[in-house]
């Protein structure tokens, strides 16, 4: 069974668990399974909630060129192209972002849409209530790298029973979660220039690569 089919089966069970989800549940996951399969770096962007719209995020990202999805493509390009001693150019990321945004998985902790700004307590409560489903979705997606777009504090709180340890000597904003790497980062729409976010993410990831390299490990 494909990843998409497994997720759709999970979503049926998830929606059935709460009557309020019947007409408002926002599906997400691997954007394009063909591109995902061909990708060496399996990247999951973990966000809070969708802003207003319902529907399937996978379809939106495949079709949409506005909103936060171009930045997701730039981040994907950056992770794929960052090397131990080299960080890619943002101009190249902009040129290739429509292709690379289809190589990721995108997931919201809260499966119903919110307003213009997220209510932190609502996100926390929704994630706590649905934590078992969230863990199952992550397991199906099976990413190598999780970029927490403003969600790391929720993730760390709810993963308290699992091992999460910081990579390096502190301050790297990168953690080991089992065999996966988790990066504590900002939301794609965070009001800082896109190139600055891009280079900061690449710099964090480059540190991760070098730390793992010294340990004889690799991700992609």
PDB file of C-alpha atoms in Angstrom:
ATOM      1  CA  UNK A   1       0.000   0.000   0.000  1.00  0.00           C
ATOM      2  CA  UNK A   2       1.308   3.461  -0.901  1.00  0.00           C
ATOM      3  CA  UNK A   3       2.067   6.119   1.701  1.00  0.00           C
ATOM      4  CA  UNK A   4      -0.849   8.194   0.409  1.00  0.00           C
ATOM      5  CA  UNK A   5      -3.248   5.277   0.744  1.00  0.00           C
ATOM      6  CA  UNK A   6      -2.009   4.550   4.275  1.00  0.00           C
ATOM      7  CA  UNK A   7      -2.491   8.178   5.252  1.00  0.00           C
ATOM      8  CA  UNK A   8      -5.973   8.292   3.758  1.00  0.00           C
ATOM      9  CA  UNK A   9      -6.923   5.212   5.794  1.00  0.00           C
ATOM     10  CA  UNK A  10      -5.534   6.875   8.932  1.00  0.00           C
ATOM     11  CA  UNK A  11      -7.469  10.064   8.183  1.00  0.00           C
ATOM     12  CA  UNK A  12     -10.748   8.110   7.897  1.00  0.00           C
ATOM     13  CA  UNK A  13     -10.188   6.731  11.388  1.00  0.00           C
ATOM     14  CA  UNK A  14      -9.056  10.132  12.653  1.00  0.00           C
ATOM     15  CA  UNK A  15     -12.146  11.923  11.318  1.00  0.00           C
ATOM     16  CA  UNK A  16     -14.405   9.257  12.778  1.00  0.00           C
ATOM     17  CA  UNK A  17     -12.878   9.830  16.218  1.00  0.00           C
ATOM     18  CA  UNK A  18     -14.404  13.304  16.549  1.00  0.00           C
ATOM     19  CA  UNK A  19     -17.773  14.438  15.106  1.00  0.00           C
ATOM     20  CA  UNK A  20     -16.472  17.995  14.703  1.00  0.00           C
ATOM     21  CA  UNK A  21     -13.933  16.753  12.157  1.00  0.00           C
ATOM     22  CA  UNK A  22     -16.554  15.622   9.643  1.00  0.00           C
ATOM     23  CA  UNK A  23     -16.583  18.818   7.560  1.00  0.00           C
ATOM     24  CA  UNK A  24     -13.458  20.612   8.783  1.00  0.00           C
ATOM     25  CA  UNK A  25     -10.612  18.090   8.845  1.00  0.00           C
ATOM     26  CA  UNK A  26      -7.538  19.273   6.893  1.00  0.00           C
ATOM     27  CA  UNK A  27      -5.644  16.396   5.287  1.00  0.00           C
ATOM     28  CA  UNK A  28      -1.898  16.619   4.782  1.00  0.00           C
ATOM     29  CA  UNK A  29       1.200  14.465   4.367  1.00  0.00           C
ATOM     30  CA  UNK A  30       3.531  13.596   1.492  1.00  0.00           C
ATOM     31  CA  UNK A  31       2.949  16.172  -1.237  1.00  0.00           C
ATOM     32  CA  UNK A  32       3.919  14.077  -4.253  1.00  0.00           C
ATOM     33  CA  UNK A  33       4.738  10.440  -3.643  1.00  0.00           C
ATOM     34  CA  UNK A  34       6.772  10.026  -6.831  1.00  0.00           C
ATOM     35  CA  UNK A  35       8.994  12.999  -5.989  1.00  0.00           C
ATOM     36  CA  UNK A  36       9.205  11.850  -2.364  1.00  0.00           C
ATOM     37  CA  UNK A  37      10.376   8.390  -3.404  1.00  0.00           C
ATOM     38  CA  UNK A  38      13.088   9.887  -5.610  1.00  0.00           C
ATOM     39  CA  UNK A  39      14.295  12.234  -2.861  1.00  0.00           C
ATOM     40  CA  UNK A  40      17.338  11.274  -0.816  1.00  0.00           C
ATOM     41  CA  UNK A  41      16.342  13.598   2.033  1.00  0.00           C
ATOM     42  CA  UNK A  42      12.924  12.786   3.428  1.00  0.00           C
ATOM     43  CA  UNK A  43      11.847  16.157   4.898  1.00  0.00           C
ATOM     44  CA  UNK A  44       8.728  16.737   6.997  1.00  0.00           C
ATOM     45  CA  UNK A  45       7.681  20.345   7.651  1.00  0.00           C
ATOM     46  CA  UNK A  46       5.705  20.302  10.910  1.00  0.00           C
ATOM     47  CA  UNK A  47       3.359  23.300  11.255  1.00  0.00           C
ATOM     48  CA  UNK A  48       0.597  24.389  13.639  1.00  0.00           C
ATOM     49  CA  UNK A  49      -2.617  24.649  11.631  1.00  0.00           C
ATOM     50  CA  UNK A  50      -3.952  25.727   8.276  1.00  0.00           C
ATOM     51  CA  UNK A  51      -5.046  29.340   8.013  1.00  0.00           C
ATOM     52  CA  UNK A  52      -8.811  29.410   7.342  1.00  0.00           C
ATOM     53  CA  UNK A  53      -8.985  27.016   4.377  1.00  0.00           C
ATOM     54  CA  UNK A  54     -10.066  23.398   4.636  1.00  0.00           C
ATOM     55  CA  UNK A  55      -9.296  20.802   1.990  1.00  0.00           C
ATOM     56  CA  UNK A  56      -6.206  18.747   1.286  1.00  0.00           C
ATOM     57  CA  UNK A  57      -2.860  20.491   1.760  1.00  0.00           C
ATOM     58  CA  UNK A  58      -1.194  17.991  -0.554  1.00  0.00           C
ATOM     59  CA  UNK A  59      -3.313  19.218  -3.446  1.00  0.00           C
ATOM     60  CA  UNK A  60      -2.724  22.862  -2.541  1.00  0.00           C
ATOM     61  CA  UNK A  61       1.042  22.523  -2.548  1.00  0.00           C
ATOM     62  CA  UNK A  62       1.057  20.626  -5.826  1.00  0.00           C
ATOM     63  CA  UNK A  63      -0.950  23.393  -7.497  1.00  0.00           C
ATOM     64  CA  UNK A  64      -0.271  26.585  -5.553  1.00  0.00           C
ATOM     65  CA  UNK A  65       2.599  28.994  -6.136  1.00  0.00           C
ATOM     66  CA  UNK A  66       1.613  31.618  -3.545  1.00  0.00           C
ATOM     67  CA  UNK A  67       1.419  31.672   0.239  1.00  0.00           C
ATOM     68  CA  UNK A  68       4.127  29.878   2.233  1.00  0.00           C
ATOM     69  CA  UNK A  69       4.674  27.044  -0.217  1.00  0.00           C
ATOM     70  CA  UNK A  70       7.414  28.754  -2.269  1.00  0.00           C
ATOM     71  CA  UNK A  71       9.429  29.104   0.958  1.00  0.00           C
ATOM     72  CA  UNK A  72       8.874  25.434   1.705  1.00  0.00           C
ATOM     73  CA  UNK A  73      10.354  24.698  -1.719  1.00  0.00           C
ATOM     74  CA  UNK A  74      13.346  26.920  -0.991  1.00  0.00           C
ATOM     75  CA  UNK A  75      13.938  25.158   2.320  1.00  0.00           C
ATOM     76  CA  UNK A  76      13.684  21.778   0.635  1.00  0.00           C
ATOM     77  CA  UNK A  77      16.235  22.856  -1.966  1.00  0.00           C
ATOM     78  CA  UNK A  78      18.538  24.104   0.783  1.00  0.00           C
ATOM     79  CA  UNK A  79      18.451  20.849   2.720  1.00  0.00           C
ATOM     80  CA  UNK A  80      18.991  18.772  -0.404  1.00  0.00           C
ATOM     81  CA  UNK A  81      21.893  20.872  -1.658  1.00  0.00           C
ATOM     82  CA  UNK A  82      23.756  21.791   1.534  1.00  0.00           C
ATOM     83  CA  UNK A  83      27.069  19.953   1.866  1.00  0.00           C
ATOM     84  CA  UNK A  84      29.662  19.613   4.624  1.00  0.00           C
ATOM     85  CA  UNK A  85      31.600  22.583   3.275  1.00  0.00           C
ATOM     86  CA  UNK A  86      29.143  24.340   0.972  1.00  0.00           C
ATOM     87  CA  UNK A  87      25.798  26.113   1.252  1.00  0.00           C
ATOM     88  CA  UNK A  88      23.779  26.654  -1.937  1.00  0.00           C
ATOM     89  CA  UNK A  89      22.861  30.046  -3.356  1.00  0.00           C
ATOM     90  CA  UNK A  90      19.427  31.464  -2.588  1.00  0.00           C
ATOM     91  CA  UNK A  91      18.979  32.512  -6.215  1.00  0.00           C
ATOM     92  CA  UNK A  92      19.207  28.856  -7.247  1.00  0.00           C
ATOM     93  CA  UNK A  93      16.699  27.959  -4.540  1.00  0.00           C
ATOM     94  CA  UNK A  94      14.214  30.478  -5.953  1.00  0.00           C
ATOM     95  CA  UNK A  95      14.696  29.057  -9.441  1.00  0.00           C
ATOM     96  CA  UNK A  96      14.140  25.467  -8.304  1.00  0.00           C
ATOM     97  CA  UNK A  97      11.585  25.888  -5.520  1.00  0.00           C
ATOM     98  CA  UNK A  98       8.520  24.749  -7.477  1.00  0.00           C
ATOM     99  CA  UNK A  99      10.189  21.410  -8.107  1.00  0.00           C
ATOM    100  CA  UNK A 100      11.564  20.948  -4.601  1.00  0.00           C
ATOM    101  CA  UNK A 101       8.349  21.832  -2.756  1.00  0.00           C
ATOM    102  CA  UNK A 102       6.890  18.612  -4.170  1.00  0.00           C
ATOM    103  CA  UNK A 103       9.625  16.542  -2.524  1.00  0.00           C
ATOM    104  CA  UNK A 104       8.496  17.189   1.056  1.00  0.00           C
ATOM    105  CA  UNK A 105       5.770  16.180   3.453  1.00  0.00           C
ATOM    106  CA  UNK A 106       3.806  18.897   5.255  1.00  0.00           C
ATOM    107  CA  UNK A 107       1.824  18.215   8.405  1.00  0.00           C
ATOM    108  CA  UNK A 108      -0.211  20.292  10.847  1.00  0.00           C
ATOM    109  CA  UNK A 109      -0.515  19.426  14.537  1.00  0.00           C
ATOM    110  CA  UNK A 110      -4.056  20.808  14.588  1.00  0.00           C
ATOM    111  CA  UNK A 111      -6.197  19.344  11.833  1.00  0.00           C
ATOM    112  CA  UNK A 112      -8.879  22.028  11.749  1.00  0.00           C
ATOM    113  CA  UNK A 113      -8.266  25.505  10.291  1.00  0.00           C
ATOM    114  CA  UNK A 114      -7.617  28.528  12.461  1.00  0.00           C
ATOM    115  CA  UNK A 115      -7.670  32.268  11.972  1.00  0.00           C
ATOM    116  CA  UNK A 116      -5.128  34.863  10.994  1.00  0.00           C
ATOM    117  CA  UNK A 117      -2.897  34.001  13.961  1.00  0.00           C
ATOM    118  CA  UNK A 118      -2.638  30.709  15.807  1.00  0.00           C
ATOM    119  CA  UNK A 119      -4.000  30.326  19.337  1.00  0.00           C
ATOM    120  CA  UNK A 120      -1.182  28.579  21.193  1.00  0.00           C
ATOM    121  CA  UNK A 121      -3.411  26.893  23.757  1.00  0.00           C
ATOM    122  CA  UNK A 122      -5.760  25.606  21.072  1.00  0.00           C
ATOM    123  CA  UNK A 123      -2.806  24.131  19.184  1.00  0.00           C
ATOM    124  CA  UNK A 124      -1.433  22.525  22.340  1.00  0.00           C
ATOM    125  CA  UNK A 125      -4.799  21.056  23.326  1.00  0.00           C
ATOM    126  CA  UNK A 126      -5.529  19.724  19.837  1.00  0.00           C
ATOM    127  CA  UNK A 127      -2.082  18.153  19.585  1.00  0.00           C
ATOM    128  CA  UNK A 128      -2.375  16.594  23.039  1.00  0.00           C
ATOM    129  CA  UNK A 129      -5.802  15.168  22.259  1.00  0.00           C
ATOM    130  CA  UNK A 130      -4.732  13.727  18.901  1.00  0.00           C
ATOM    131  CA  UNK A 131      -1.194  12.773  19.835  1.00  0.00           C
ATOM    132  CA  UNK A 132      -1.623   9.082  19.084  1.00  0.00           C
ATOM    133  CA  UNK A 133      -2.861   9.883  15.575  1.00  0.00           C
ATOM    134  CA  UNK A 134      -0.050  12.412  15.082  1.00  0.00           C
ATOM    135  CA  UNK A 135       2.553   9.799  16.007  1.00  0.00           C
ATOM    136  CA  UNK A 136       0.989   7.317  13.612  1.00  0.00           C
ATOM    137  CA  UNK A 137       1.056   9.865  10.801  1.00  0.00           C
ATOM    138  CA  UNK A 138       4.736  10.610  11.412  1.00  0.00           C
ATOM    139  CA  UNK A 139       5.468   6.869  11.435  1.00  0.00           C
ATOM    140  CA  UNK A 140       3.725   6.411   8.060  1.00  0.00           C
ATOM    141  CA  UNK A 141       5.549   9.367   6.509  1.00  0.00           C
ATOM    142  CA  UNK A 142       8.811   8.136   8.072  1.00  0.00           C
ATOM    143  CA  UNK A 143      10.896  11.293   7.531  1.00  0.00           C
ATOM    144  CA  UNK A 144      14.634  11.580   8.058  1.00  0.00           C
ATOM    145  CA  UNK A 145      14.436  15.285   8.910  1.00  0.00           C
ATOM    146  CA  UNK A 146      11.651  17.142  10.725  1.00  0.00           C
ATOM    147  CA  UNK A 147      11.678  20.926  10.437  1.00  0.00           C
ATOM    148  CA  UNK A 148       9.466  22.330  13.179  1.00  0.00           C
ATOM    149  CA  UNK A 149       8.034  25.558  11.786  1.00  0.00           C
ATOM    150  CA  UNK A 150       7.211  27.241  15.092  1.00  0.00           C
ATOM    151  CA  UNK A 151       6.084  23.925  16.588  1.00  0.00           C
ATOM    152  CA  UNK A 152       9.152  22.632  18.395  1.00  0.00           C
ATOM    153  CA  UNK A 153       7.963  23.525  21.905  1.00  0.00           C
ATOM    154  CA  UNK A 154       4.722  21.587  21.377  1.00  0.00           C
ATOM    155  CA  UNK A 155       6.637  18.683  19.874  1.00  0.00           C
ATOM    156  CA  UNK A 156       9.142  18.516  22.727  1.00  0.00           C
ATOM    157  CA  UNK A 157       6.408  18.712  25.374  1.00  0.00           C
ATOM    158  CA  UNK A 158       4.398  15.915  23.841  1.00  0.00           C
ATOM    159  CA  UNK A 159       7.443  13.757  23.121  1.00  0.00           C
ATOM    160  CA  UNK A 160       8.551  13.878  26.758  1.00  0.00           C
ATOM    161  CA  UNK A 161       8.422  10.097  27.017  1.00  0.00           C
ATOM    162  CA  UNK A 162      10.597   9.673  23.920  1.00  0.00           C
ATOM    163  CA  UNK A 163      14.294  10.358  23.684  1.00  0.00           C
ATOM    164  CA  UNK A 164      15.099  13.780  22.266  1.00  0.00           C
ATOM    165  CA  UNK A 165      18.662  14.910  22.714  1.00  0.00           C
ATOM    166  CA  UNK A 166      20.415  18.004  21.473  1.00  0.00           C
ATOM    167  CA  UNK A 167      22.999  17.626  18.748  1.00  0.00           C
ATOM    168  CA  UNK A 168      26.328  19.247  19.501  1.00  0.00           C
ATOM    169  CA  UNK A 169      27.274  21.401  22.461  1.00  0.00           C
ATOM    170  CA  UNK A 170      24.064  23.409  22.623  1.00  0.00           C
ATOM    171  CA  UNK A 171      22.594  26.304  20.713  1.00  0.00           C
ATOM    172  CA  UNK A 172      22.456  24.486  17.376  1.00  0.00           C
ATOM    173  CA  UNK A 173      18.641  24.286  17.318  1.00  0.00           C
ATOM    174  CA  UNK A 174      19.010  20.681  16.179  1.00  0.00           C
ATOM    175  CA  UNK A 175      18.043  17.521  18.015  1.00  0.00           C
ATOM    176  CA  UNK A 176      18.186  13.769  17.532  1.00  0.00           C
ATOM    177  CA  UNK A 177      14.811  12.019  17.714  1.00  0.00           C
ATOM    178  CA  UNK A 178      15.552   8.322  17.361  1.00  0.00           C
ATOM    179  CA  UNK A 179      17.243   8.066  13.966  1.00  0.00           C
ATOM    180  CA  UNK A 180      15.694  11.347  12.828  1.00  0.00           C
ATOM    181  CA  UNK A 181      16.944  14.916  13.089  1.00  0.00           C
ATOM    182  CA  UNK A 182      14.564  17.595  14.376  1.00  0.00           C
ATOM    183  CA  UNK A 183      15.306  21.251  13.649  1.00  0.00           C
ATOM    184  CA  UNK A 184      13.744  23.964  15.818  1.00  0.00           C
ATOM    185  CA  UNK A 185      12.940  26.650  13.262  1.00  0.00           C
ATOM    186  CA  UNK A 186      10.457  29.392  12.434  1.00  0.00           C
ATOM    187  CA  UNK A 187       7.236  29.208  10.440  1.00  0.00           C
ATOM    188  CA  UNK A 188       7.707  29.772   6.698  1.00  0.00           C
ATOM    189  CA  UNK A 189       5.670  32.986   6.957  1.00  0.00           C
ATOM    190  CA  UNK A 190       7.808  34.418   9.783  1.00  0.00           C
ATOM    191  CA  UNK A 191       8.436  38.079   8.984  1.00  0.00           C
ATOM    192  CA  UNK A 192      12.077  37.926   8.108  1.00  0.00           C
ATOM    193  CA  UNK A 193      13.454  38.103   4.579  1.00  0.00           C
ATOM    194  CA  UNK A 194      13.225  34.788   2.739  1.00  0.00           C
ATOM    195  CA  UNK A 195      16.927  34.688   1.939  1.00  0.00           C
ATOM    196  CA  UNK A 196      17.846  35.184   5.604  1.00  0.00           C
ATOM    197  CA  UNK A 197      15.619  32.288   6.691  1.00  0.00           C
ATOM    198  CA  UNK A 198      17.054  30.153   3.898  1.00  0.00           C
ATOM    199  CA  UNK A 199      20.692  30.743   4.820  1.00  0.00           C
ATOM    200  CA  UNK A 200      19.994  30.322   8.537  1.00  0.00           C
ATOM    201  CA  UNK A 201      18.314  26.957   7.939  1.00  0.00           C
ATOM    202  CA  UNK A 202      21.145  25.825   5.678  1.00  0.00           C
ATOM    203  CA  UNK A 203      23.696  26.862   8.315  1.00  0.00           C
ATOM    204  CA  UNK A 204      21.879  24.845  10.997  1.00  0.00           C
ATOM    205  CA  UNK A 205      21.692  21.831   8.719  1.00  0.00           C
ATOM    206  CA  UNK A 206      25.354  22.136   7.743  1.00  0.00           C
ATOM    207  CA  UNK A 207      26.278  21.968  11.437  1.00  0.00           C
ATOM    208  CA  UNK A 208      24.121  18.846  11.716  1.00  0.00           C
ATOM    209  CA  UNK A 209      25.929  17.256   8.768  1.00  0.00           C
ATOM    210  CA  UNK A 210      29.326  18.002  10.299  1.00  0.00           C
ATOM    211  CA  UNK A 211      28.342  16.671  13.727  1.00  0.00           C
ATOM    212  CA  UNK A 212      27.005  13.464  12.213  1.00  0.00           C
ATOM    213  CA  UNK A 213      30.026  13.170   9.926  1.00  0.00           C
ATOM    214  CA  UNK A 214      32.349  13.221  12.963  1.00  0.00           C
ATOM    215  CA  UNK A 215      30.245  10.398  14.407  1.00  0.00           C
ATOM    216  CA  UNK A 216      30.529   8.390  11.195  1.00  0.00           C
ATOM    217  CA  UNK A 217      26.830   8.941  10.413  1.00  0.00           C
ATOM    218  CA  UNK A 218      24.887  10.485   7.533  1.00  0.00           C
ATOM    219  CA  UNK A 219      21.279  11.415   6.715  1.00  0.00           C
ATOM    220  CA  UNK A 220      20.998  11.793   2.937  1.00  0.00           C
TER     221      UNK A 220
END
